[in-house]
PDB file of C-alpha atoms in Angstrom:
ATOM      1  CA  UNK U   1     109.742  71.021  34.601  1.00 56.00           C
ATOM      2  CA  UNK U   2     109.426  72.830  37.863  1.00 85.00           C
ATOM      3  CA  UNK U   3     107.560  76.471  37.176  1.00 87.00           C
ATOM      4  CA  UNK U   4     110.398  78.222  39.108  1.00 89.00           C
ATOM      5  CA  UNK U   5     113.261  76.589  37.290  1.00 90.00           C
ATOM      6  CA  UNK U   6     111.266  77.548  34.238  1.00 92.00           C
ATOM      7  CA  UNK U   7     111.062  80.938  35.449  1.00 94.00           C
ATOM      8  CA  UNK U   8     114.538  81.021  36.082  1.00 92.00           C
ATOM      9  CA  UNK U   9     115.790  79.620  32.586  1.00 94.00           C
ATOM     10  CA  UNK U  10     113.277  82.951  31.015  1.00 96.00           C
ATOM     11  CA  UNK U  11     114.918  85.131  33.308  1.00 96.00           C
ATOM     12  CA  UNK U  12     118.440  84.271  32.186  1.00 95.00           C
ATOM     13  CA  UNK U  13     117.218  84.022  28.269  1.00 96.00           C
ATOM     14  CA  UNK U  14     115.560  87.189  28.406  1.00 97.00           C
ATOM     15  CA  UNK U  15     118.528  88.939  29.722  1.00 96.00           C
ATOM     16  CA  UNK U  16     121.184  87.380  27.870  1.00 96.00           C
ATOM     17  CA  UNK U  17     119.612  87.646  24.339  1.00 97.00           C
ATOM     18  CA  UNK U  18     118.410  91.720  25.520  1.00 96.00           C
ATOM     19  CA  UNK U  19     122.198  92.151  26.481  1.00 95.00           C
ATOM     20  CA  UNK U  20     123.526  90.806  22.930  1.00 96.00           C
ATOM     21  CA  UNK U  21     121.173  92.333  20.621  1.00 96.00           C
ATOM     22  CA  UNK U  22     121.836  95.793  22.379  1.00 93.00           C
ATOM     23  CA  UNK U  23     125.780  94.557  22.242  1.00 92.00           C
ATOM     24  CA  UNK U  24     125.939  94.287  19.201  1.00 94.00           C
ATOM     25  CA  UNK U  25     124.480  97.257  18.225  1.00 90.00           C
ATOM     26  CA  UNK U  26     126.193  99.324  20.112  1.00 89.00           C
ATOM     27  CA  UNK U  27     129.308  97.971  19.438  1.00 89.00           C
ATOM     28  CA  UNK U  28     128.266  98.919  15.975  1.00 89.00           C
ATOM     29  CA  UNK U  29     127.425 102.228  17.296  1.00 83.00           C
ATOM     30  CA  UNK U  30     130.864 102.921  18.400  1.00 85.00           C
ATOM     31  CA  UNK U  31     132.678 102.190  15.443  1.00 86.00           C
ATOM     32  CA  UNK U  32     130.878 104.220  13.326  1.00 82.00           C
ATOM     33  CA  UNK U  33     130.738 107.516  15.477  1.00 78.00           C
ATOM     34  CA  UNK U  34     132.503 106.878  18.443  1.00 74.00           C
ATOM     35  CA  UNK U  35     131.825 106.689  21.938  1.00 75.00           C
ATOM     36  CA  UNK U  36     130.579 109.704  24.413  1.00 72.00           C
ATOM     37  CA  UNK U  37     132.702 108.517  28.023  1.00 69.00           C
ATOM     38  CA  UNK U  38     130.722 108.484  30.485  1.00 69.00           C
ATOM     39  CA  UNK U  39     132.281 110.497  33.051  1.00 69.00           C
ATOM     40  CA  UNK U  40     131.386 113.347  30.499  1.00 67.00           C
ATOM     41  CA  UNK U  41     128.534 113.665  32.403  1.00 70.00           C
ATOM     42  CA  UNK U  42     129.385 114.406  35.423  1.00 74.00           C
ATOM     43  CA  UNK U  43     130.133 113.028  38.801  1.00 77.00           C
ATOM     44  CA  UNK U  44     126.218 113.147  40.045  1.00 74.00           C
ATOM     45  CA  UNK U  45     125.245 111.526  37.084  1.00 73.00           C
ATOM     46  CA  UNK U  46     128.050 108.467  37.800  1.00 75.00           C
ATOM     47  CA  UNK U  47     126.880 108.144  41.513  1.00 80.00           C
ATOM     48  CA  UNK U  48     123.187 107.435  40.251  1.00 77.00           C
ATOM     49  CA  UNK U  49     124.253 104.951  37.803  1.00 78.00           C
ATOM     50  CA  UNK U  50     125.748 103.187  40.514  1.00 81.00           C
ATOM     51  CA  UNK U  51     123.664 103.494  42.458  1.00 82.00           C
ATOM     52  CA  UNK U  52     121.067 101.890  40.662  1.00 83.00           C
ATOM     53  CA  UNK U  53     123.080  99.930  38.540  1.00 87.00           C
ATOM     54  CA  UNK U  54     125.259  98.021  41.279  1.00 91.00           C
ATOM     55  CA  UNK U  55     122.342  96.771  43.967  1.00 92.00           C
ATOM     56  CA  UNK U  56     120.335  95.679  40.001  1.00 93.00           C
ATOM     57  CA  UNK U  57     123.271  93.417  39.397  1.00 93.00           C
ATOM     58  CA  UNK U  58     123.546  92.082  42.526  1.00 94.00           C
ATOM     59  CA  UNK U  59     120.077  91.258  42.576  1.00 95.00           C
ATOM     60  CA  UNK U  60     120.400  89.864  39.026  1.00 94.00           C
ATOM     61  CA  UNK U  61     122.778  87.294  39.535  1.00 94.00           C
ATOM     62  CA  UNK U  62     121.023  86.198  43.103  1.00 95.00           C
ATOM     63  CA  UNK U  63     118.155  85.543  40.547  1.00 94.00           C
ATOM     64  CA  UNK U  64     119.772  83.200  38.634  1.00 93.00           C
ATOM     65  CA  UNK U  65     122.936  81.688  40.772  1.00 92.00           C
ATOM     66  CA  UNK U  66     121.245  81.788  44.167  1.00 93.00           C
ATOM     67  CA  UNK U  67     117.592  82.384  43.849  1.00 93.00           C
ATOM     68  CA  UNK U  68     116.945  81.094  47.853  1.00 94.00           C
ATOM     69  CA  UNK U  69     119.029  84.004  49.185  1.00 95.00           C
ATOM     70  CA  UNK U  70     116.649  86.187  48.182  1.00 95.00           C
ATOM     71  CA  UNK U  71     113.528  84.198  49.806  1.00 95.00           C
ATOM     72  CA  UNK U  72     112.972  87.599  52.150  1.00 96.00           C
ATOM     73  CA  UNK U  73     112.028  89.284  49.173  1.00 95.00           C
ATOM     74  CA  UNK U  74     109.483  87.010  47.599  1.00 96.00           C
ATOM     75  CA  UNK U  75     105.555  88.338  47.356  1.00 96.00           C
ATOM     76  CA  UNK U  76     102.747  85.562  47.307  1.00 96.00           C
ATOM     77  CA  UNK U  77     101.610  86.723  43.292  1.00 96.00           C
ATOM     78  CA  UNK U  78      99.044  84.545  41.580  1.00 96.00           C
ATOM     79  CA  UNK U  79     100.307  81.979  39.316  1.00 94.00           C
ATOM     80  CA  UNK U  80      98.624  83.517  36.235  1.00 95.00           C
ATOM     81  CA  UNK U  81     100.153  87.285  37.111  1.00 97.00           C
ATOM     82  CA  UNK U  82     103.482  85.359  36.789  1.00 97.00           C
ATOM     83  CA  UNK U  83     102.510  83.201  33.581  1.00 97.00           C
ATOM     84  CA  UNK U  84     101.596  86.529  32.524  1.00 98.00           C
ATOM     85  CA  UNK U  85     104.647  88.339  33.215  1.00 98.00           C
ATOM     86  CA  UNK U  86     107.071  85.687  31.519  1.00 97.00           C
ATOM     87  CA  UNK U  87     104.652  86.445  28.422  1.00 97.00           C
ATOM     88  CA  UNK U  88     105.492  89.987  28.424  1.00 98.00           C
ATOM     89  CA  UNK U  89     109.304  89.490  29.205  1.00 98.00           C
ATOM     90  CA  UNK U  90     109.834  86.983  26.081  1.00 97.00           C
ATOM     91  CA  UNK U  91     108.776  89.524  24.000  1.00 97.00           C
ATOM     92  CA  UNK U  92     110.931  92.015  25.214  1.00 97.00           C
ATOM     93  CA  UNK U  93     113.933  91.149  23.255  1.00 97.00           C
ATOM     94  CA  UNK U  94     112.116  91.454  20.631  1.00 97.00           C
ATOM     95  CA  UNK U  95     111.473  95.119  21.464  1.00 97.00           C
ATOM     96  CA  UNK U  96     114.995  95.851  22.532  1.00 97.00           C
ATOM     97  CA  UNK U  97     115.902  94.695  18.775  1.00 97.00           C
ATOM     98  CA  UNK U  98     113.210  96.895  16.853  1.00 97.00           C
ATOM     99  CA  UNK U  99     114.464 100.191  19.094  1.00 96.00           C
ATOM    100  CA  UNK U 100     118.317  99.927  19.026  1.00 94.00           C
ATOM    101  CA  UNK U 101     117.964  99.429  15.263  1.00 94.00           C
ATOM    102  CA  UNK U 102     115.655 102.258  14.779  1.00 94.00           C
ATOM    103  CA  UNK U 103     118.236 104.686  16.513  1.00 92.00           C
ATOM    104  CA  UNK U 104     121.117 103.028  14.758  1.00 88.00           C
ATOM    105  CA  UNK U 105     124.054 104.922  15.726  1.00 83.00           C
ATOM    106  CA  UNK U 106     122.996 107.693  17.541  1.00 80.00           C
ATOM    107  CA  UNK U 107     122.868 104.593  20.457  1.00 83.00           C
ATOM    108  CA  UNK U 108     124.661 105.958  23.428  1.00 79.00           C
ATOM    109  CA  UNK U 109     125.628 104.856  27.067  1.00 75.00           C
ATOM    110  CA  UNK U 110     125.104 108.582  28.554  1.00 73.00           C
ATOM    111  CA  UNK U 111     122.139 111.274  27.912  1.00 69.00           C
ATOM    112  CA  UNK U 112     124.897 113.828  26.225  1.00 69.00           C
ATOM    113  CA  UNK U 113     124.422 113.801  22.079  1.00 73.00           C
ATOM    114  CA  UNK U 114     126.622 113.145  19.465  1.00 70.00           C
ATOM    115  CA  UNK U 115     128.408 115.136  17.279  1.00 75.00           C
ATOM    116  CA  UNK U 116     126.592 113.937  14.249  1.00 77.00           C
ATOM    117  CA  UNK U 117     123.486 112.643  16.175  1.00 81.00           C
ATOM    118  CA  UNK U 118     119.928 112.906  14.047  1.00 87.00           C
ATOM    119  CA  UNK U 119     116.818 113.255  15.590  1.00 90.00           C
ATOM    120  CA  UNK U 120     114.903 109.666  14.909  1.00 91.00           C
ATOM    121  CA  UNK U 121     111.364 109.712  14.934  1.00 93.00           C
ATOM    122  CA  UNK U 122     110.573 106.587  12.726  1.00 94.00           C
ATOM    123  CA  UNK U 123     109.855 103.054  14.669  1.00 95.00           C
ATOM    124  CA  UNK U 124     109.126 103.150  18.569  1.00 96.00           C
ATOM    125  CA  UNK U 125     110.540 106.571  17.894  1.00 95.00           C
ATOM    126  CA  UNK U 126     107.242 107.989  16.289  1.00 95.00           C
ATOM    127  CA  UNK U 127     104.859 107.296  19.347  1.00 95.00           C
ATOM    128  CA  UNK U 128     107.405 107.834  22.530  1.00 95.00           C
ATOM    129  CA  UNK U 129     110.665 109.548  23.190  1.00 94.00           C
ATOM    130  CA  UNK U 130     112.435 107.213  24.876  1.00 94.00           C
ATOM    131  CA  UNK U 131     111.291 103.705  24.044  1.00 95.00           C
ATOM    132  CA  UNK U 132     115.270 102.311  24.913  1.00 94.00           C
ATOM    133  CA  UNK U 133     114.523 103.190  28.518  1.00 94.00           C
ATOM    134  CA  UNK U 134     110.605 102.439  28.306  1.00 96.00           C
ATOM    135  CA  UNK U 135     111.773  98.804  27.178  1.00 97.00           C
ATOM    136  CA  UNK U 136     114.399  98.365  30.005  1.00 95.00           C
ATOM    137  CA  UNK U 137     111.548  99.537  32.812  1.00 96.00           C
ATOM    138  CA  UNK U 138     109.374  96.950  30.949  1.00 97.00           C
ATOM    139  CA  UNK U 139     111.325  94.326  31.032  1.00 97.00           C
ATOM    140  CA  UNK U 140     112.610  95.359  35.082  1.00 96.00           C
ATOM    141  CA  UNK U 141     108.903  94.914  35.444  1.00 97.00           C
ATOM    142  CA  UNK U 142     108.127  91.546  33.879  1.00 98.00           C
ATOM    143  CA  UNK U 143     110.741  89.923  35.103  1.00 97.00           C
ATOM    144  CA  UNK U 144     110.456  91.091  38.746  1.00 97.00           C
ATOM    145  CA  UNK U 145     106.449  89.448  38.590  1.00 97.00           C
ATOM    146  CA  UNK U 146     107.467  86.713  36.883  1.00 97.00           C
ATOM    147  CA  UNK U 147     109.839  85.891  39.721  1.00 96.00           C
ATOM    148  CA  UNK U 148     107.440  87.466  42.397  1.00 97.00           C
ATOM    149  CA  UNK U 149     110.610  89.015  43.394  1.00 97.00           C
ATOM    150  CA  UNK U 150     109.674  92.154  45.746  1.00 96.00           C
ATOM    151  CA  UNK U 151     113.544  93.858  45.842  1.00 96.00           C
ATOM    152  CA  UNK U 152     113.532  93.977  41.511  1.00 96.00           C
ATOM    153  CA  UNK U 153     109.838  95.336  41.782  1.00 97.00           C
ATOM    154  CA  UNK U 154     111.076  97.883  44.045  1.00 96.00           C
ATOM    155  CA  UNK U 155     114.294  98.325  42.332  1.00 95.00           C
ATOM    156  CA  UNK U 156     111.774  99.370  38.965  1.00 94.00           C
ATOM    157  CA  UNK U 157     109.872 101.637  40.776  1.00 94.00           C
ATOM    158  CA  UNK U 158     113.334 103.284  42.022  1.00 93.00           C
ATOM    159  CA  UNK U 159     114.267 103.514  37.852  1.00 91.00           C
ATOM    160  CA  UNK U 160     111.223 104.735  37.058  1.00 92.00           C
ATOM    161  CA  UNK U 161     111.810 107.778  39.172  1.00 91.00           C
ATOM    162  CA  UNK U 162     115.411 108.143  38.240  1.00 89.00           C
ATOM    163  CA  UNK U 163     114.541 107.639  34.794  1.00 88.00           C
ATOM    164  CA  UNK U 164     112.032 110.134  34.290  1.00 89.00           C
ATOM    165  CA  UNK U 165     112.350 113.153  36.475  1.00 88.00           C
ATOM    166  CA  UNK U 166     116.479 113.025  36.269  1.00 86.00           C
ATOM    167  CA  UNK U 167     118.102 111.292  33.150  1.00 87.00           C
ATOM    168  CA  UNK U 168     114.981 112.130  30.898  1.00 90.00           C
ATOM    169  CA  UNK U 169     115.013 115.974  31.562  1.00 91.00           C
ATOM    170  CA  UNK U 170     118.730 116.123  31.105  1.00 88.00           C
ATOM    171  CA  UNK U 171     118.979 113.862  27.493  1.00 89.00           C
ATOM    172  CA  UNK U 172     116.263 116.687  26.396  1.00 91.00           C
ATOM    173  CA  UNK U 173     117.936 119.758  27.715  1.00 91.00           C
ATOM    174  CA  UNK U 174     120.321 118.543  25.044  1.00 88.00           C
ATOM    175  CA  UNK U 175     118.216 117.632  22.601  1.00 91.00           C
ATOM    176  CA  UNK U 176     116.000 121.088  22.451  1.00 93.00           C
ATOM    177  CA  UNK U 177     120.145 123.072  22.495  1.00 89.00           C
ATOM    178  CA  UNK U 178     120.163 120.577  19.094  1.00 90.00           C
ATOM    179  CA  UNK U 179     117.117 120.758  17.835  1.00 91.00           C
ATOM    180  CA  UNK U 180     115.331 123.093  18.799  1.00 93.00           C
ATOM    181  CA  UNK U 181     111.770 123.762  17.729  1.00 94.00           C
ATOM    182  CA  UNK U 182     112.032 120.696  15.838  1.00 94.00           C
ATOM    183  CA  UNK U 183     112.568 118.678  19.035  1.00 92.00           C
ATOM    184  CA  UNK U 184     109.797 120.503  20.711  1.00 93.00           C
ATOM    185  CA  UNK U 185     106.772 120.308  18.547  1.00 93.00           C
ATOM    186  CA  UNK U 186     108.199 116.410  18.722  1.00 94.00           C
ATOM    187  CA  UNK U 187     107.799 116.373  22.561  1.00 92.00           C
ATOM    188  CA  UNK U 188     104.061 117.288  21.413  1.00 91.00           C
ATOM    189  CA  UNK U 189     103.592 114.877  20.004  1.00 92.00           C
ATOM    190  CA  UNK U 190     104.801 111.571  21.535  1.00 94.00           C
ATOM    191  CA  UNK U 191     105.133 110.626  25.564  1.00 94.00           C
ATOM    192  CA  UNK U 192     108.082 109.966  27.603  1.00 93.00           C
ATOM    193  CA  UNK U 193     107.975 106.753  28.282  1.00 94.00           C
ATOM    194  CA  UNK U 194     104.392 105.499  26.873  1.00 93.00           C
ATOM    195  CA  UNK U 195     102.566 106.715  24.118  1.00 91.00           C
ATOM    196  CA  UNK U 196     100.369 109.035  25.464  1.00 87.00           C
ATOM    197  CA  UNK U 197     101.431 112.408  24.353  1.00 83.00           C
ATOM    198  CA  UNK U 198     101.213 114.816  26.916  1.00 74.00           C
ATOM    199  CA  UNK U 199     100.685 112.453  29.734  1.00 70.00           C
ATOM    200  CA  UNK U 200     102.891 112.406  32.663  1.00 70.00           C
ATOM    201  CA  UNK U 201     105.109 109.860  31.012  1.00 72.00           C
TER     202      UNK U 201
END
């Protein structure tokens, strides 16, 4: 089989599986303590999910329904920083599974809490903050190597940003009104996005 049509069938896997296991739980998630909507949050918040959300898609299904219209956008990556990449993205579902049942139904589509939302700190939970959205950047990541595509690599630096300097900071303005000390000396404890508490992410 052809190495980019191999690609292209882990690209597609990877996504689809990610996108039923998370499904599924939060379909769960609703049902058992409803649903936050999302223009709760505001109309800024709204714009930057579309923002980010809308040109992701796009790119998405250019990936796997017309991979040649996005030829502009290709980087010359060594074969093995590829092989490498589609490595790391297979195991990704794997990782979406273990964090979206570790926060069970506290699960959410927006950074606002829930009524009866408890502060997990068991699974991904005990080394970083906000392994859901560490996961999502990691598999953004993987799969924009493993298709040497330059626009998803740039669209994962963009979420990185977003991710940590606006949504992050907002979910924990609400968590420390919830929590409070308890949700700080947590923060001490654990990183953003990687384990490395007290690191810049």
């Amino acid at each position: 089989m052809d190495l980019e049509i191999a690609f292209r069938w882990v690209f597609g896997g990877v996504l689809g599986l990610s996108m039923l296991i998370s499904g599924w739980h939060r379909a769960k998630a609703r049902r058992e303590t409803g649903t936050i909507p999302r223009l709760a949050e505001g109309p800024l918040a709204v714009v930057l999910r579309l923002g980010l959300t809308l040109p992701l898609l796009a790119t998405i299904v250019l990936e796997l329904v017309a991979p040649e219209a996005l030829a502009w956008a290709r980087l010359d990556l060594p074969p093995g920083l590829r092989l490498a990449a589609a490595a790391v993205a297979l195991g990704c579902p794997l990782l979406v599974w273990w964090v979206v049942a570790s926060i069970g139904s506290n699960i959410s589509e927006t950074v606002l809490t829930k009524t009866d939302h408890r502060l997990v700190q068991h699974g991904p939970y005990r080394w970083v903050r906000h392994p859901l959205y560490a996961v999502a950047l990691l598999a953004l990541l993987a799969l924009g190597l493993m298709t040497a595509d330059g626009l998803l690599i740039a669209l994962w630096g963009a979420g990185v940003g977003v991710f940590r300097f606006m949504v992050i900071p907002r979910e924990e303005a609400n968590l420390i009104a919830r929590f409070g000390q308890t949700y700080e000396r947590y923060r001490r404890t654990t990183g953003a996005l990687l384990p490395w508490p007290g690191g810049p992410m």
